[in-house]
Each structure stands twice: as structure tokens, then as C-alpha cells.
Amino acid sequence: MVNSARRRRLALGLCLLLAACTAPAAPHAAEPTTPRAAGGAAVAPAAAATSPAAATPAPRETFRLAYPNLSMSYLPILMASDLGYYEQEGLDADVSLMRANVGQAALVAGEIDFTASVGSNIKMALQGAPIKTILLFVQAQVMSLVAQPQYRTVEQLRGKTVGVGVAGASVDQVARLILKHYGLEPQRDVSVVPVGDGAIQYQALQLGQVDSVVLSLPYPVLARRDGYSIIANAPDLFKLPSGGVGALQSTLEQRRDMVRRVARAQIRALQYARTQPDAAAQFIARFFDMDEQTARESYDFLLPAFSTTGEVDREAIDLQLEMERGEGMDVTLGYDQLVDPTIAADAARDLGLRP
């Protein structure tokens, strides 16, 4: 892909050189004209601003992005490709599934340009890696505390068990935050038990091996349908980073225009997902291989956690840092050292989403 892009740029350069040598002298600049749609109708300036690449074509450029798992938190990243927004920004997108630790190593080695592992990006930055978080699409962990039908409140889990995935991972962190929010101390008032990934957690609940579990989509939808109690939704209680993008500081300095175009494409997809629920649900059904009803119900769970502009929420980052301190990490950096807020702000401004 990279060699192909270079050949295109070389061919374009030769064409421009020949054109410069043979073209007649340029006439006086024409008066500005109102942009027009394909049918000839005038396009309002605000509408034109939402598609900057269409107004000012940029040279095609390749970027590489890794996301760590098949999660709906990465919907804007994936939908931007499906909707053609990267192409409209003059970008060739190489978006691939890559485990978080592998993606981190590839990012630091310069083999990819972005990773969507927000929590891992922050951990690496705290350890000295020159990584900045630049976008945050889903500003809360979309997880639910699901319990056996007889339990209707979190307080009723006192003396009971909560099943989670791997100890210290996101599901475990969210479970502890939910319990503390309701005044229950993990491991003292409620036993937090690692049981496995989402499918295994749900099976443990069905078999009665645990009293409750913390599940990510689509399992809360399935659980509610099967008669289990959803007694807490994490996005209703606190912000904690979920879906976003990070890059090396050197990339932000050397390829800033490319980064800004990537941000515009993904924020446009975020806006589309927020405002077009039926189309977003259809994409979820197709990409995640589920029926449309489950996809639409999953979308309804996801929507409250969506950002409006992709900008990195300070409250979400601060809670992530608090969690890292609780895990024993030496946290000496804060939001201003870990986040470059200017990328999302500039892209949102380009799209007319902020002054």
C-alpha cells in the first residue's frame, strides 16, 4: 500500500511539472463563487464546512491504526471507513485488529501511526512513552452490572459474588467502581471473582455460579431479554475512557495535517452514529454479526456514552489516573501532559461543531 501511494505521488508530481512547463499564463483570479452540489444547487457555507476535504482536496496519504478487540467502542473508527470519510479526506486507511500489547509495541516502533487502546496508551505514557491521547469517542465504559432475577438493587449484593474477567482489567475496574459508588467495599462487602471473558461470565450467571456479573455489549441486551436484572449501568455513574485514539508526539509534530484529517473523518463518523440511529444499528448488525433488534438495543446502551465532538474529557482521564494510582502505579503526569486537546478541537472547528 505504501509503495503504491509513493508511485501515485511520483506520477502526480511529473504531471504537475509538465503542466507547469506547458500551461499558459494564469488569468486574474476569479471572484469567489458559492459552492454548488452535483445538481447545481448552492451549498450553504456551514454545510460545505462539514466536508472540508471535498472543498480542498489533499494529497492522498496512508495511515495505519490498530484497535485491540471487536468492541462497539470503536464504532466511529470503523464507520469512517465504511462511510468513505477517510477517502474523502485524501487518506488511505490501514485499520487492523491487533492485541493491545502488540499494538503498543508497534506504535512505539513506528510501525503504526495510531492505536485505539486508550487505557494502554495512558499506562505507557505514564511509564515514559511519548504517547498522547488525541481523541475520545466513548467517554464511559459501556458495561452493566447484571444480577440474578431476585436482586433489584446493588445494595442487595452485600455478601454475594460479582463475576468479572481478568483481575485488574477494565471489567474488574468497572465492577469495583460500581460497588464503591453504592457504598460497598469490594472483597469486604462483595466478593469479586475472576471467571473469564463475556461469554463465560454470562454462562456462569446462567448456571448460578455467581450472583451477578459485569458485562459489556451485547450481553446486557441478551441478559435483559432472558429475564436477568440490570441493576446498574456504568455510563450513568461515571466517566472512564473507552474508545479513543493515541499517537506518538513525533507523529503529531511531523504529520499534523494527516492527523487532523484522520480526526475529521472519525468525528464525522461519530456525528453520523449519534444522529442516524437506524443506520448505525444496521452497521452494528452487519459488522458484529448480530440480528438487527439486538444491534438496535445495543446501540441504545451505547448512545449515552458517546462524546459529542471526540474531544478528550478531562474528568474521564482524571478517573483513569485515579484507577492507576489504586493499582500501585506512580502517577506523576496529569491531563495536560498525557493529552493533546488541540487535534480534536481543530477538527471540530473545521466541521463547525465549535466556535
Coordinates of C-alpha atoms in Angstrom, one line a residue:
M1 CA 0.0 0.0 0.0
V2 CA 2.8 2.4 0.9
N3 CA 4.7 1.7 -2.4
S4 CA 1.6 2.2 -4.4
A5 CA 1.0 5.6 -2.7
R6 CA 4.5 6.7 -3.5
R7 CA 4.1 5.8 -7.1
R8 CA 0.9 7.8 -7.3
R9 CA 2.6 10.8 -5.7
L10 CA 5.5 10.5 -8.1
A11 CA 3.2 10.3 -11.1
L12 CA 1.3 13.3 -9.8
G13 CA 4.5 15.3 -9.4
L14 CA 5.5 14.6 -13.0
C15 CA 2.1 15.6 -14.3
L16 CA 2.3 18.9 -12.4
L17 CA 5.8 19.6 -13.7
L18 CA 4.7 19.0 -17.3
A19 CA 1.6 21.2 -16.7
A20 CA 3.7 24.0 -15.3
C21 CA 6.0 23.9 -18.3
T22 CA 3.2 24.0 -20.9
A23 CA 0.4 25.9 -19.2
P24 CA -0.4 29.5 -20.4
A25 CA -0.1 32.4 -18.0
A26 CA -2.8 32.4 -15.4
P27 CA -5.6 34.9 -15.8
H28 CA -6.6 37.3 -13.0
A29 CA -8.1 35.4 -10.0
A30 CA -11.8 34.9 -10.4
E31 CA -14.3 36.2 -7.9
P32 CA -15.2 33.7 -5.2
T33 CA -18.2 31.6 -6.0
T34 CA -20.7 29.8 -3.8
P35 CA -20.0 26.0 -3.7
R36 CA -22.6 24.0 -5.6
A37 CA -23.9 20.5 -5.2
A38 CA -23.9 18.0 -8.1
G39 CA -27.3 19.2 -9.3
G40 CA -26.2 22.8 -9.4
A41 CA -27.9 23.9 -6.1
A42 CA -26.0 26.3 -3.9
V43 CA -24.5 24.7 -0.8
A44 CA -24.7 26.7 2.4
P45 CA -21.3 27.7 3.9
A46 CA -22.0 25.7 7.0
A47 CA -22.8 22.5 5.0
A48 CA -19.6 23.0 3.0
A49 CA -17.6 23.3 6.2
T50 CA -18.7 19.8 7.3
S51 CA -16.8 18.2 4.3
P52 CA -13.5 20.2 4.1
A53 CA -11.8 17.5 2.0
A54 CA -14.4 17.9 -0.7
A55 CA -13.7 21.7 -0.9
T56 CA -9.9 21.4 -0.6
P57 CA -8.6 18.0 -1.9
A58 CA -5.4 17.0 -0.1
P59 CA -2.7 14.6 -1.4
R60 CA -3.5 11.0 -0.6
E61 CA -1.7 9.7 2.4
T62 CA -1.6 6.4 4.1
F63 CA -2.1 6.0 7.9
R64 CA -2.1 2.8 10.0
L65 CA -4.3 2.3 13.0
A66 CA -4.7 -0.7 15.3
Y67 CA -7.7 -1.4 17.6
P68 CA -7.4 -4.1 20.2
N69 CA -10.7 -6.0 20.1
L70 CA -14.1 -6.2 18.4
S71 CA -15.8 -3.6 20.6
M72 CA -18.6 -1.2 19.8
S73 CA -16.4 1.5 21.5
Y74 CA -14.5 1.7 18.2
L75 CA -17.6 2.4 16.1
P76 CA -16.5 5.8 14.8
I77 CA -13.1 4.4 13.7
L78 CA -14.8 1.6 11.8
M79 CA -17.7 3.6 10.4
A80 CA -15.4 6.3 9.0
S81 CA -14.0 3.7 6.6
D82 CA -17.5 2.2 5.7
L83 CA -18.9 5.7 5.0
G84 CA -15.9 6.7 2.8
Y85 CA -14.8 9.6 5.1
Y86 CA -11.2 8.6 5.1
E87 CA -11.2 8.6 1.3
Q88 CA -12.9 12.0 1.2
E89 CA -10.1 13.3 3.4
G90 CA -7.5 12.1 0.9
L91 CA -6.5 9.2 3.2
D92 CA -5.7 5.5 2.5
A93 CA -6.7 3.8 5.8
D94 CA -5.0 0.7 7.0
V95 CA -7.1 -0.2 10.1
S96 CA -6.4 -3.6 11.6
L97 CA -7.3 -5.7 14.7
M98 CA -4.3 -6.0 17.0
R99 CA -4.0 -7.0 20.6
A100 CA -3.3 -4.1 22.9
N101 CA 0.2 -5.1 23.9
V102 CA 1.2 -5.8 20.3
G103 CA -0.3 -2.5 19.1
Q104 CA 1.6 -0.6 21.8
A105 CA 4.9 -2.2 20.7
A106 CA 4.1 -1.4 17.0
L107 CA 3.2 2.2 17.9
V108 CA 6.5 2.8 19.8
A109 CA 8.5 1.1 17.0
G110 CA 6.9 3.4 14.4
E111 CA 5.2 0.5 12.6
I112 CA 1.7 2.0 13.0
D113 CA 0.6 5.6 13.5
F114 CA -2.3 5.3 16.0
T115 CA -3.7 2.9 18.5
A116 CA -7.2 2.8 19.9
S117 CA -6.2 1.3 23.2
V118 CA -6.9 4.4 25.4
G119 CA -6.1 2.8 28.8
S120 CA -3.0 1.2 27.5
N121 CA -1.9 4.4 25.8
I122 CA -2.2 6.2 29.2
K123 CA -0.3 3.4 31.0
M124 CA 2.5 3.6 28.5
A125 CA 2.7 7.4 28.7
L126 CA 2.9 7.2 32.5
Q127 CA 5.9 4.9 32.1
G128 CA 7.7 7.4 29.8
A129 CA 6.5 6.6 26.3
P130 CA 5.9 9.7 24.2
I131 CA 2.2 8.9 23.5
K132 CA -0.6 11.5 23.6
T133 CA -4.3 10.8 23.6
I134 CA -5.9 12.9 21.0
L135 CA -9.5 11.7 20.6
L136 CA -12.1 10.2 22.9
F137 CA -15.3 9.0 21.2
V138 CA -16.8 6.8 24.0
Q139 CA -16.1 8.6 27.3
A140 CA -17.5 5.9 29.6
Q141 CA -17.1 2.1 29.8
V142 CA -20.3 0.7 28.3
M143 CA -20.8 -2.1 30.9
S144 CA -23.7 -3.2 33.1
L145 CA -24.0 -4.9 36.4
V146 CA -26.3 -7.8 35.7
A147 CA -27.7 -9.9 38.5
Q148 CA -29.9 -12.9 39.2
P149 CA -33.6 -12.0 38.9
Q150 CA -34.2 -11.8 42.6
Y151 CA -31.8 -8.9 43.0
R152 CA -33.1 -5.5 42.1
T153 CA -30.6 -3.1 43.7
V154 CA -26.8 -3.1 44.0
E155 CA -27.1 -2.9 47.8
Q156 CA -28.8 -6.3 47.8
L157 CA -25.5 -7.8 46.6
R158 CA -23.9 -7.4 50.1
G159 CA -22.4 -10.7 51.0
K160 CA -22.8 -12.0 47.4
T161 CA -20.5 -12.5 44.4
V162 CA -19.7 -10.5 41.3
G163 CA -18.1 -12.2 38.4
V164 CA -15.6 -10.3 36.3
G165 CA -12.9 -11.1 33.6
V166 CA -9.2 -10.8 34.3
A167 CA -8.3 -9.2 37.7
G168 CA -7.1 -5.6 37.1
A169 CA -8.6 -5.4 33.6
S170 CA -11.4 -2.9 32.6
V171 CA -14.3 -5.1 33.7
D172 CA -12.7 -5.6 37.1
Q173 CA -12.1 -1.9 37.5
V174 CA -15.7 -1.0 36.5
A175 CA -17.1 -3.6 38.9
R176 CA -15.2 -2.1 41.8
L177 CA -16.2 1.5 40.8
I178 CA -19.9 0.5 40.7
L179 CA -19.7 -1.2 44.0
K180 CA -17.9 1.7 45.7
H181 CA -20.4 4.2 44.1
Y182 CA -23.1 2.4 46.1
G183 CA -21.1 2.2 49.3
L184 CA -20.0 -1.4 49.0
E185 CA -16.3 -2.3 49.5
P186 CA -15.0 -4.9 47.1
Q187 CA -13.8 -8.1 48.7
R188 CA -15.1 -7.0 52.1
D189 CA -18.8 -6.5 51.3
V190 CA -19.0 -8.3 48.0
S191 CA -16.7 -11.0 46.6
V192 CA -15.2 -10.0 43.2
V193 CA -14.4 -13.2 41.3
P194 CA -12.5 -13.5 38.0
V195 CA -14.3 -16.0 35.8
G196 CA -13.4 -15.3 32.2
D197 CA -14.5 -13.3 29.2
G198 CA -18.0 -12.0 28.5
A199 CA -19.4 -15.3 27.2
I200 CA -18.0 -17.3 30.2
Q201 CA -19.3 -14.6 32.6
Y202 CA -22.8 -14.9 31.2
Q203 CA -22.6 -18.6 31.3
A204 CA -21.5 -18.5 35.0
L205 CA -24.6 -16.3 35.7
Q206 CA -26.9 -18.7 33.8
L207 CA -25.5 -21.7 35.8
G208 CA -26.0 -19.9 39.1
Q209 CA -22.2 -20.0 39.8
V210 CA -22.2 -16.2 40.6
D211 CA -24.9 -13.8 41.9
S212 CA -24.0 -11.1 39.4
V213 CA -21.6 -10.2 36.6
V214 CA -20.3 -7.0 34.9
L215 CA -21.0 -7.5 31.2
S216 CA -20.1 -5.5 28.0
L217 CA -22.3 -5.4 24.9
P218 CA -24.2 -7.3 23.6
Y219 CA -24.5 -9.4 26.8
P220 CA -26.6 -6.9 28.8
V221 CA -29.1 -6.9 26.0
L222 CA -29.3 -10.7 25.9
A223 CA -29.4 -10.9 29.7
R224 CA -32.3 -8.4 30.0
R225 CA -34.2 -10.4 27.3
D226 CA -33.6 -13.6 29.4
G227 CA -35.1 -12.1 32.5
Y228 CA -32.0 -11.1 34.5
S229 CA -31.8 -7.8 36.4
I230 CA -29.7 -4.9 35.1
I231 CA -29.1 -3.1 38.4
A232 CA -26.5 -0.6 37.3
N233 CA -25.2 0.9 34.0
A234 CA -21.6 2.3 34.3
P235 CA -22.2 5.3 31.9
D236 CA -24.9 6.5 34.2
L237 CA -22.5 6.7 37.1
F238 CA -19.1 7.8 36.0
K239 CA -16.8 8.6 33.0
L240 CA -13.9 6.3 32.3
P241 CA -12.2 6.3 28.8
S242 CA -13.3 3.6 26.4
G243 CA -13.0 4.3 22.7
G244 CA -10.4 6.8 21.5
V245 CA -7.1 7.3 19.7
G246 CA -3.5 7.9 20.7
A247 CA -0.3 8.8 18.7
L248 CA 3.3 9.4 19.2
Q249 CA 4.4 13.0 19.9
S250 CA 6.6 12.8 16.8
T251 CA 3.7 11.9 14.6
L252 CA 1.7 14.9 15.9
E253 CA 4.7 17.2 15.1
Q254 CA 5.8 15.8 11.8
R255 CA 2.4 14.7 10.2
R256 CA 0.0 17.0 11.9
D257 CA -2.1 17.7 8.8
M258 CA -2.6 13.9 8.3
V259 CA -3.6 13.5 12.0
R260 CA -6.1 16.4 11.7
R261 CA -7.7 14.8 8.6
V262 CA -7.9 11.4 10.4
A263 CA -9.6 13.2 13.3
R264 CA -12.1 15.0 11.0
A265 CA -13.1 11.7 9.3
Q266 CA -13.6 9.9 12.7
I267 CA -15.5 12.8 14.2
R268 CA -17.8 13.0 11.2
A269 CA -18.5 9.2 11.7
L270 CA -19.1 9.9 15.4
Q271 CA -21.7 12.6 14.5
Y272 CA -23.3 10.2 11.9
A273 CA -23.5 7.5 14.5
R274 CA -25.1 9.9 17.1
T275 CA -27.7 11.3 14.7
Q276 CA -28.5 8.3 12.5
P277 CA -29.5 5.5 14.9
D278 CA -31.1 3.2 12.3
A279 CA -28.1 3.4 10.0
A280 CA -25.7 2.9 13.0
A281 CA -27.7 -0.1 14.2
Q282 CA -27.6 -1.6 10.7
F283 CA -23.8 -1.2 10.7
I284 CA -23.5 -2.8 14.1
A285 CA -25.6 -5.8 12.9
R286 CA -23.5 -6.2 9.8
F287 CA -20.1 -5.7 11.3
F288 CA -20.7 -7.6 14.6
D289 CA -22.8 -10.3 13.0
M290 CA -25.9 -9.9 15.1
D291 CA -29.6 -9.6 14.4
E292 CA -31.0 -6.0 13.9
Q293 CA -33.1 -6.0 17.1
T294 CA -30.1 -6.9 19.3
A295 CA -28.0 -4.3 17.3
R296 CA -30.5 -1.6 17.9
E297 CA -30.8 -2.4 21.6
S298 CA -27.0 -2.4 21.9
Y299 CA -26.9 1.0 20.2
D300 CA -29.3 2.3 22.8
F301 CA -26.9 1.2 25.6
L302 CA -24.0 2.8 23.7
L303 CA -25.5 6.2 22.9
P304 CA -25.3 7.8 26.4
A305 CA -21.6 7.1 26.4
F306 CA -20.9 8.8 23.1
S307 CA -18.9 12.1 23.1
T308 CA -20.3 14.9 21.1
T309 CA -17.1 16.1 19.4
G310 CA -14.5 13.5 20.1
E311 CA -12.6 15.8 22.4
V312 CA -10.9 14.2 25.3
D313 CA -12.9 14.6 28.5
R314 CA -10.7 15.7 31.5
E315 CA -13.0 14.1 34.1
A316 CA -12.6 10.7 32.3
I317 CA -8.8 11.0 32.2
D318 CA -8.7 12.0 35.8
L319 CA -10.7 8.9 36.9
Q320 CA -8.4 6.7 34.8
L321 CA -5.4 8.2 36.6
E322 CA -7.1 7.6 40.0
M323 CA -7.6 4.0 39.0
E324 CA -3.9 3.7 38.1
R325 CA -2.9 5.0 41.5
G326 CA -5.1 2.5 43.1
E327 CA -3.3 -0.3 41.1
G328 CA 0.0 1.0 42.6
M329 CA 1.3 2.9 39.6
D330 CA 3.4 6.0 40.3
V331 CA 1.3 8.7 38.6
T332 CA 3.3 11.9 38.2
L333 CA 1.7 13.2 35.0
G334 CA -1.7 14.7 34.5
Y335 CA -4.2 15.6 31.8
D336 CA -2.0 18.3 30.3
Q337 CA 1.0 16.0 29.9
L338 CA -1.0 13.0 28.6
V339 CA -3.4 14.6 26.2
D340 CA -3.1 16.9 23.2
P341 CA -6.5 18.5 23.1
T342 CA -5.8 20.7 20.0
I343 CA -6.2 18.0 17.4
A344 CA -9.8 17.3 18.3
A345 CA -10.6 20.9 18.9
D346 CA -9.2 22.0 15.5
A347 CA -11.1 19.1 13.7
A348 CA -14.3 20.0 15.5
R349 CA -13.8 23.6 14.5
D350 CA -13.2 22.6 10.9
L351 CA -16.6 20.8 11.0
G352 CA -18.5 23.7 12.5
L353 CA -19.0 21.8 15.8
R354 CA -17.4 24.5 18.0
P355 CA -16.6 28.2 17.5

